[in-house]
C-alpha positions as a Markdown table, in Angstrom:
| # | Residue | x | y | z |
|---|---|---|---|---|
| 1 | Unk | -9.1 | -18.0 | -12.2 |
| 2 | Unk | -11.0 | -17.8 | -8.9 |
| 3 | Unk | -14.6 | -17.1 | -9.5 |
| 4 | Unk | -15.7 | -13.6 | -8.3 |
| 5 | Unk | -18.1 | -10.8 | -9.0 |
| 6 | Unk | -15.9 | -8.0 | -7.9 |
| 7 | Unk | -17.5 | -4.7 | -7.1 |
| 8 | Unk | -20.5 | -4.3 | -9.5 |
| 9 | Unk | -21.5 | -5.1 | -13.1 |
| 10 | Unk | -20.4 | -1.8 | -14.5 |
| 11 | Unk | -17.0 | -1.9 | -13.0 |
| 12 | Unk | -16.5 | -5.6 | -13.7 |
| 13 | Unk | -17.2 | -4.9 | -17.4 |
| 14 | Unk | -14.6 | -2.2 | -17.5 |
| 15 | Unk | -12.0 | -4.4 | -15.7 |
| 16 | Unk | -12.7 | -7.3 | -18.0 |
| 17 | Unk | -12.2 | -5.1 | -21.1 |
| 18 | Unk | -8.8 | -3.9 | -19.9 |
| 19 | Unk | -7.7 | -7.4 | -18.9 |
| 20 | Unk | -8.8 | -9.1 | -22.1 |
| 21 | Unk | -7.9 | -12.8 | -21.8 |
| 22 | Unk | -5.2 | -12.2 | -19.3 |
| 23 | Unk | -5.6 | -14.5 | -16.3 |
| 24 | Unk | -4.8 | -13.2 | -12.8 |
| 25 | Unk | -4.2 | -16.7 | -11.5 |
| 26 | Unk | -3.9 | -20.2 | -13.0 |
| 27 | Unk | -6.8 | -22.6 | -12.6 |
| 28 | Unk | -6.7 | -23.5 | -8.9 |
| 29 | Unk | -8.5 | -26.4 | -7.2 |
| 30 | Unk | -10.7 | -25.8 | -4.2 |
| 31 | Unk | -8.2 | -27.6 | -1.9 |
| 32 | Unk | -5.4 | -25.4 | -3.4 |
| 33 | Unk | -7.5 | -22.3 | -2.7 |
| 34 | Unk | -7.8 | -23.3 | 0.9 |
| 35 | Unk | -4.1 | -23.9 | 1.2 |
| 36 | Unk | -3.3 | -20.6 | -0.4 |
| 37 | Unk | -5.7 | -18.9 | 2.1 |
| 38 | Unk | -3.7 | -20.5 | 4.9 |
| 39 | Unk | -0.4 | -19.0 | 3.5 |
| 40 | Unk | -2.0 | -15.6 | 2.7 |
| 41 | Unk | -3.3 | -15.2 | 6.3 |
| 42 | Unk | -0.2 | -16.4 | 7.9 |
| 43 | Unk | 1.5 | -13.6 | 6.1 |
| 44 | Unk | -1.1 | -11.2 | 7.4 |
| 45 | Unk | -0.3 | -12.2 | 11.0 |
| 46 | Unk | -2.7 | -15.1 | 11.6 |
| 47 | Unk | 0.3 | -17.2 | 12.6 |
| 48 | Unk | 0.2 | -18.6 | 16.1 |
| 49 | Unk | 2.2 | -21.8 | 15.6 |
| 50 | Unk | -0.2 | -24.7 | 14.9 |
| 51 | Unk | -3.2 | -22.9 | 16.4 |
| 52 | Unk | -6.2 | -21.9 | 14.2 |
| 53 | Unk | -8.2 | -23.4 | 11.5 |
| 54 | Unk | -10.0 | -22.4 | 8.3 |
| 55 | Unk | -13.2 | -24.2 | 7.2 |
| 56 | Unk | -14.6 | -23.8 | 3.7 |
| 57 | Unk | -18.0 | -25.2 | 3.0 |
| 58 | Unk | -18.4 | -26.7 | -0.6 |
| 59 | Unk | -21.5 | -26.6 | -2.8 |
| 60 | Unk | -22.2 | -30.3 | -1.9 |
| 61 | Unk | -22.2 | -29.6 | 1.8 |
| 62 | Unk | -18.7 | -31.0 | 2.5 |
| 63 | Unk | -16.2 | -28.9 | 4.3 |
| 64 | Unk | -12.5 | -28.4 | 3.6 |
| 65 | Unk | -10.1 | -27.6 | 6.4 |
| 66 | Unk | -6.5 | -27.5 | 7.2 |
| 67 | Unk | -4.9 | -30.2 | 9.3 |
| 68 | Unk | -4.2 | -29.7 | 13.0 |
| 69 | Unk | -0.5 | -30.9 | 12.8 |
| 70 | Unk | 0.8 | -28.3 | 10.3 |
| 71 | Unk | 1.5 | -24.6 | 10.5 |
| 72 | Unk | -0.4 | -22.4 | 8.1 |
| 73 | Unk | 2.8 | -21.5 | 6.1 |
| 74 | Unk | 3.6 | -25.1 | 5.3 |
| 75 | Unk | 0.1 | -26.4 | 4.2 |
| 76 | Unk | -0.2 | -27.6 | 0.6 |
| 77 | Unk | -3.3 | -28.5 | -1.4 |
| 78 | Unk | -2.7 | -32.3 | -0.7 |
| 79 | Unk | -2.8 | -31.6 | 3.1 |
| 80 | Unk | -6.3 | -30.1 | 3.0 |
| 81 | Unk | -8.9 | -32.4 | 4.6 |
| 82 | Unk | -12.4 | -33.1 | 3.5 |
| 83 | Unk | -15.1 | -33.4 | 6.2 |
| 84 | Unk | -18.7 | -34.3 | 6.0 |
| 85 | Unk | -21.2 | -31.9 | 7.6 |
| 86 | Unk | -20.8 | -33.7 | 11.0 |
| 87 | Unk | -17.0 | -33.3 | 11.0 |
| 88 | Unk | -16.0 | -36.8 | 10.0 |
| 89 | Unk | -12.8 | -37.0 | 8.0 |
| 90 | Unk | -13.4 | -38.5 | 4.5 |
| 91 | Unk | -10.1 | -38.4 | 2.8 |
| 92 | Unk | -7.1 | -37.8 | 5.0 |
| 93 | Unk | -4.7 | -39.4 | 7.5 |
| 94 | Unk | -4.2 | -36.0 | 9.1 |
| 95 | Unk | -6.1 | -34.9 | 12.2 |
| 96 | Unk | -8.5 | -32.0 | 12.8 |
| 97 | Unk | -8.5 | -29.7 | 15.8 |
| 98 | Unk | -10.8 | -30.8 | 18.7 |
| 99 | Unk | -12.2 | -27.2 | 18.4 |
| 100 | Unk | -13.7 | -27.8 | 15.0 |
| 101 | Unk | -17.2 | -28.0 | 16.5 |
| 102 | Unk | -17.4 | -24.1 | 16.7 |
| 103 | Unk | -16.9 | -24.0 | 12.9 |
| 104 | Unk | -19.4 | -26.8 | 12.2 |
| 105 | Unk | -22.0 | -25.1 | 14.4 |
| 106 | Unk | -21.4 | -21.7 | 12.7 |
| 107 | Unk | -21.8 | -23.3 | 9.2 |
| 108 | Unk | -25.0 | -24.9 | 10.4 |
| 109 | Unk | -26.4 | -21.9 | 12.0 |
| 110 | Unk | -25.4 | -19.5 | 9.2 |
| 111 | Unk | -26.4 | -20.4 | 5.7 |
| 112 | Unk | -24.6 | -17.2 | 4.6 |
| 113 | Unk | -21.3 | -18.3 | 6.0 |
| 114 | Unk | -19.2 | -20.6 | 3.8 |
| 115 | Unk | -15.8 | -19.7 | 5.3 |
| 116 | Unk | -14.9 | -19.5 | 9.0 |
| 117 | Unk | -11.4 | -18.4 | 10.1 |
| 118 | Unk | -10.1 | -18.6 | 13.6 |
| 119 | Unk | -6.6 | -18.0 | 15.0 |
| 120 | Unk | -4.8 | -16.0 | 17.7 |
| 121 | Unk | -3.3 | -13.1 | 15.7 |
| 122 | Unk | -0.9 | -10.7 | 17.5 |
| 123 | Unk | -2.7 | -7.4 | 17.0 |
| 124 | Unk | -6.3 | -8.4 | 17.3 |
| 125 | Unk | -5.3 | -10.7 | 20.1 |
| 126 | Unk | -4.1 | -7.6 | 22.1 |
| 127 | Unk | -7.5 | -5.9 | 21.7 |
| 128 | Unk | -9.2 | -9.2 | 22.6 |
| 129 | Unk | -7.3 | -9.4 | 25.8 |
| 130 | Unk | -8.0 | -5.7 | 26.6 |
| 131 | Unk | -11.6 | -6.5 | 25.8 |
| 132 | Unk | -11.8 | -3.2 | 23.9 |
| 133 | Unk | -12.9 | -2.4 | 20.4 |
| 134 | Unk | -10.0 | -0.8 | 18.4 |
| 135 | Unk | -10.8 | 2.6 | 16.9 |
| 136 | Unk | -10.4 | 3.1 | 13.2 |
| 137 | Unk | -7.7 | 5.6 | 12.2 |
| 138 | Unk | -7.2 | 5.1 | 8.4 |
| 139 | Unk | -8.8 | 4.0 | 5.2 |
| 140 | Unk | -7.4 | 0.5 | 5.3 |
| 141 | Unk | -8.9 | -0.1 | 8.7 |
| 142 | Unk | -12.3 | 1.1 | 7.5 |
| 143 | Unk | -12.7 | -1.3 | 4.6 |
| 144 | Unk | -15.2 | -3.5 | 6.4 |
| 145 | Unk | -17.1 | -1.0 | 8.6 |
| 146 | Unk | -16.7 | -0.3 | 12.3 |
| 147 | Unk | -18.9 | -2.7 | 14.2 |
| 148 | Unk | -16.9 | -5.3 | 16.0 |
| 149 | Unk | -18.5 | -7.4 | 18.7 |
| 150 | Unk | -16.4 | -8.9 | 21.6 |
| 151 | Unk | -17.4 | -12.2 | 22.9 |
| 152 | Unk | -16.2 | -11.8 | 26.5 |
| 153 | Unk | -17.7 | -14.9 | 28.2 |
| 154 | Unk | -14.5 | -16.9 | 28.0 |
| 155 | Unk | -15.3 | -20.3 | 29.2 |
| 156 | Unk | -12.2 | -22.1 | 28.0 |
| 157 | Unk | -11.3 | -23.5 | 24.6 |
| 158 | Unk | -13.9 | -24.7 | 22.1 |
| 159 | Unk | -13.6 | -28.5 | 22.4 |
| 160 | Unk | -16.8 | -28.5 | 24.5 |
| 161 | Unk | -19.9 | -28.5 | 22.4 |
| 162 | Unk | -21.8 | -26.4 | 24.9 |
| 163 | Unk | -19.1 | -23.8 | 25.0 |
| 164 | Unk | -18.9 | -23.5 | 21.3 |
| 165 | Unk | -22.7 | -23.3 | 20.9 |
| 166 | Unk | -22.8 | -20.5 | 23.4 |
| 167 | Unk | -20.3 | -18.6 | 21.3 |
| 168 | Unk | -22.3 | -19.2 | 18.1 |
| 169 | Unk | -25.4 | -17.8 | 19.7 |
| 170 | Unk | -23.6 | -14.8 | 21.1 |
| 171 | Unk | -21.9 | -13.9 | 17.8 |
| 172 | Unk | -25.3 | -13.9 | 16.1 |
| 173 | Unk | -25.1 | -12.5 | 12.6 |
| 174 | Unk | -21.8 | -10.7 | 13.0 |
| 175 | Unk | -19.2 | -10.9 | 10.3 |
| 176 | Unk | -16.3 | -11.1 | 12.7 |
| 177 | Unk | -15.6 | -11.0 | 16.5 |
| 178 | Unk | -12.8 | -10.6 | 19.0 |
| 179 | Unk | -12.8 | -13.5 | 21.5 |
| 180 | Unk | -11.7 | -12.2 | 24.9 |
| 181 | Unk | -8.5 | -13.8 | 26.2 |
| 182 | Unk | -8.4 | -16.0 | 23.2 |
| 183 | Unk | -8.1 | -14.6 | 19.6 |
| 184 | Unk | -10.2 | -13.6 | 16.6 |
| 185 | Unk | -12.9 | -15.0 | 14.5 |
| 186 | Unk | -13.8 | -14.0 | 10.9 |
| 187 | Unk | -16.8 | -15.2 | 8.8 |
| 188 | Unk | -17.3 | -14.9 | 5.2 |
| 189 | Unk | -19.4 | -15.8 | 2.2 |
| 190 | Unk | -16.4 | -16.9 | 0.2 |
| 191 | Unk | -12.6 | -16.9 | 0.5 |
| 192 | Unk | -12.3 | -13.4 | -1.1 |
| 193 | Unk | -14.6 | -11.8 | 1.6 |
| 194 | Unk | -13.0 | -13.7 | 4.4 |
| 195 | Unk | -9.5 | -12.7 | 3.4 |
| 196 | Unk | -10.4 | -9.1 | 3.1 |
| 197 | Unk | -12.1 | -9.1 | 6.6 |
| 198 | Unk | -9.2 | -11.0 | 8.3 |
| 199 | Unk | -6.5 | -8.7 | 6.7 |
| 200 | Unk | -8.6 | -5.6 | 7.6 |
| 201 | Unk | -9.1 | -6.7 | 11.2 |
| 202 | Unk | -5.5 | -7.2 | 11.8 |
| 203 | Unk | -4.5 | -4.0 | 10.1 |
| 204 | Unk | -7.1 | -2.0 | 12.1 |
| 205 | Unk | -5.9 | -3.6 | 15.4 |
| 206 | Unk | -2.3 | -2.9 | 14.7 |
| 207 | Unk | -2.8 | 0.7 | 13.7 |
| 208 | Unk | -5.0 | 1.3 | 16.7 |
| 209 | Unk | -2.4 | 0.0 | 19.1 |
| 210 | Unk | 0.4 | 1.9 | 17.5 |
| 211 | Unk | -1.6 | 5.1 | 17.7 |
| 212 | Unk | -2.2 | 4.4 | 21.3 |
| 213 | Unk | 1.4 | 3.9 | 22.0 |
| 214 | Unk | 2.2 | 7.2 | 20.1 |
| 215 | Unk | -0.1 | 9.1 | 22.5 |
| 216 | Unk | -3.5 | 8.8 | 20.7 |
| 217 | Unk | -5.3 | 10.7 | 17.9 |
| 218 | Unk | -8.7 | 11.4 | 16.6 |
| 219 | Unk | -10.4 | 8.3 | 15.1 |
| 220 | Unk | -12.2 | 8.5 | 11.8 |
| 221 | Unk | -15.8 | 9.6 | 12.2 |
| 222 | Unk | -18.5 | 7.0 | 11.5 |
| 223 | Unk | -19.7 | 9.0 | 8.4 |
| 224 | Unk | -16.2 | 8.9 | 7.0 |
| 225 | Unk | -15.9 | 5.2 | 7.7 |
| 226 | Unk | -19.1 | 4.6 | 5.7 |
| 227 | Unk | -17.8 | 6.7 | 2.9 |
| 228 | Unk | -14.4 | 5.0 | 2.4 |
| 229 | Unk | -15.5 | 1.5 | 3.3 |
| 230 | Unk | -15.5 | -1.1 | 0.5 |
| 231 | Unk | -18.7 | -2.9 | -0.7 |
| 232 | Unk | -17.7 | -5.8 | 1.6 |
| 233 | Unk | -19.9 | -8.5 | 0.1 |
| 234 | Unk | -17.8 | -8.2 | -3.1 |
| 235 | Unk | -14.4 | -7.8 | -1.6 |
| 236 | Unk | -11.6 | -5.8 | -2.9 |
| 237 | Unk | -10.9 | -6.1 | -6.6 |
| 238 | Unk | -7.9 | -8.1 | -7.4 |
| 239 | Unk | -6.6 | -8.3 | -3.9 |
| 240 | Unk | -7.1 | -12.0 | -3.3 |
| 241 | Unk | -5.4 | -12.7 | -6.6 |
| 242 | Unk | -2.4 | -10.4 | -5.9 |
| 243 | Unk | -1.8 | -11.9 | -2.5 |
| 244 | Unk | -2.2 | -15.4 | -3.9 |
| 245 | Unk | 0.4 | -14.7 | -6.6 |
| 246 | Unk | 2.8 | -13.5 | -3.9 |
| 247 | Unk | 2.5 | -16.9 | -2.1 |
| 248 | Unk | 2.9 | -18.7 | -5.4 |
| 249 | Unk | 6.1 | -16.8 | -6.1 |
| 250 | Unk | 7.4 | -17.8 | -2.6 |
| 251 | Unk | 6.5 | -21.4 | -2.9 |
| 252 | Unk | 4.8 | -22.8 | -6.0 |
| 253 | Unk | 4.5 | -26.2 | -4.3 |
| 254 | Unk | 1.5 | -25.0 | -2.3 |
| 255 | Unk | -0.6 | -26.2 | -5.2 |
| 256 | Unk | 0.7 | -29.7 | -5.0 |
């Protein structure tokens, strides 16, 4: 089962008592976890063809990432690439995106960030192109708080080291960002946290656009957002496992 600390010690103890020895997931290798993350986020709308990449820093400093050539809904564990800290491929014949430098620079600049996710999702992409921060209208959109920076100094794609470094410096200590005329970026301590943030961002953006099309409404007040928001550092109890099981039912070969 994926290692996690859920919400807090008291709730964890209660959940563990109820679950007994029941496993929410089979044992999953680090590479299989990354492949599952690709599938899970594809389902959430992070699905722009072969665009986008996920990097996951390992305890030894190496980085796991998906290959450039494959869509996120076809990646399996054996496709996941291991990189050294400089981005050199250690164990694969697949290629990595030329824009991987942004991820490497983020990992280097942010010791708290072990997972970086970038793609061009539909709904967050709309708000990125509008260069507007989507309001929050419901509880699911409030899970990760309201602050959402927009990096609006679009200088082209991130193959250039100077361009990506400028983005890293502008993003600062944010947990996510909209990239104007480009897409979305989500950072996390682990896969659970990054998944919650990515799913929440796309949900929030979708709901905000639907509400705008419907004629508008009153967004949630900041004090309400603070009340209903989840303790983001610990993620959403059981959500990662539930979404992983859904992908395993669809295609068990993702673990291969």
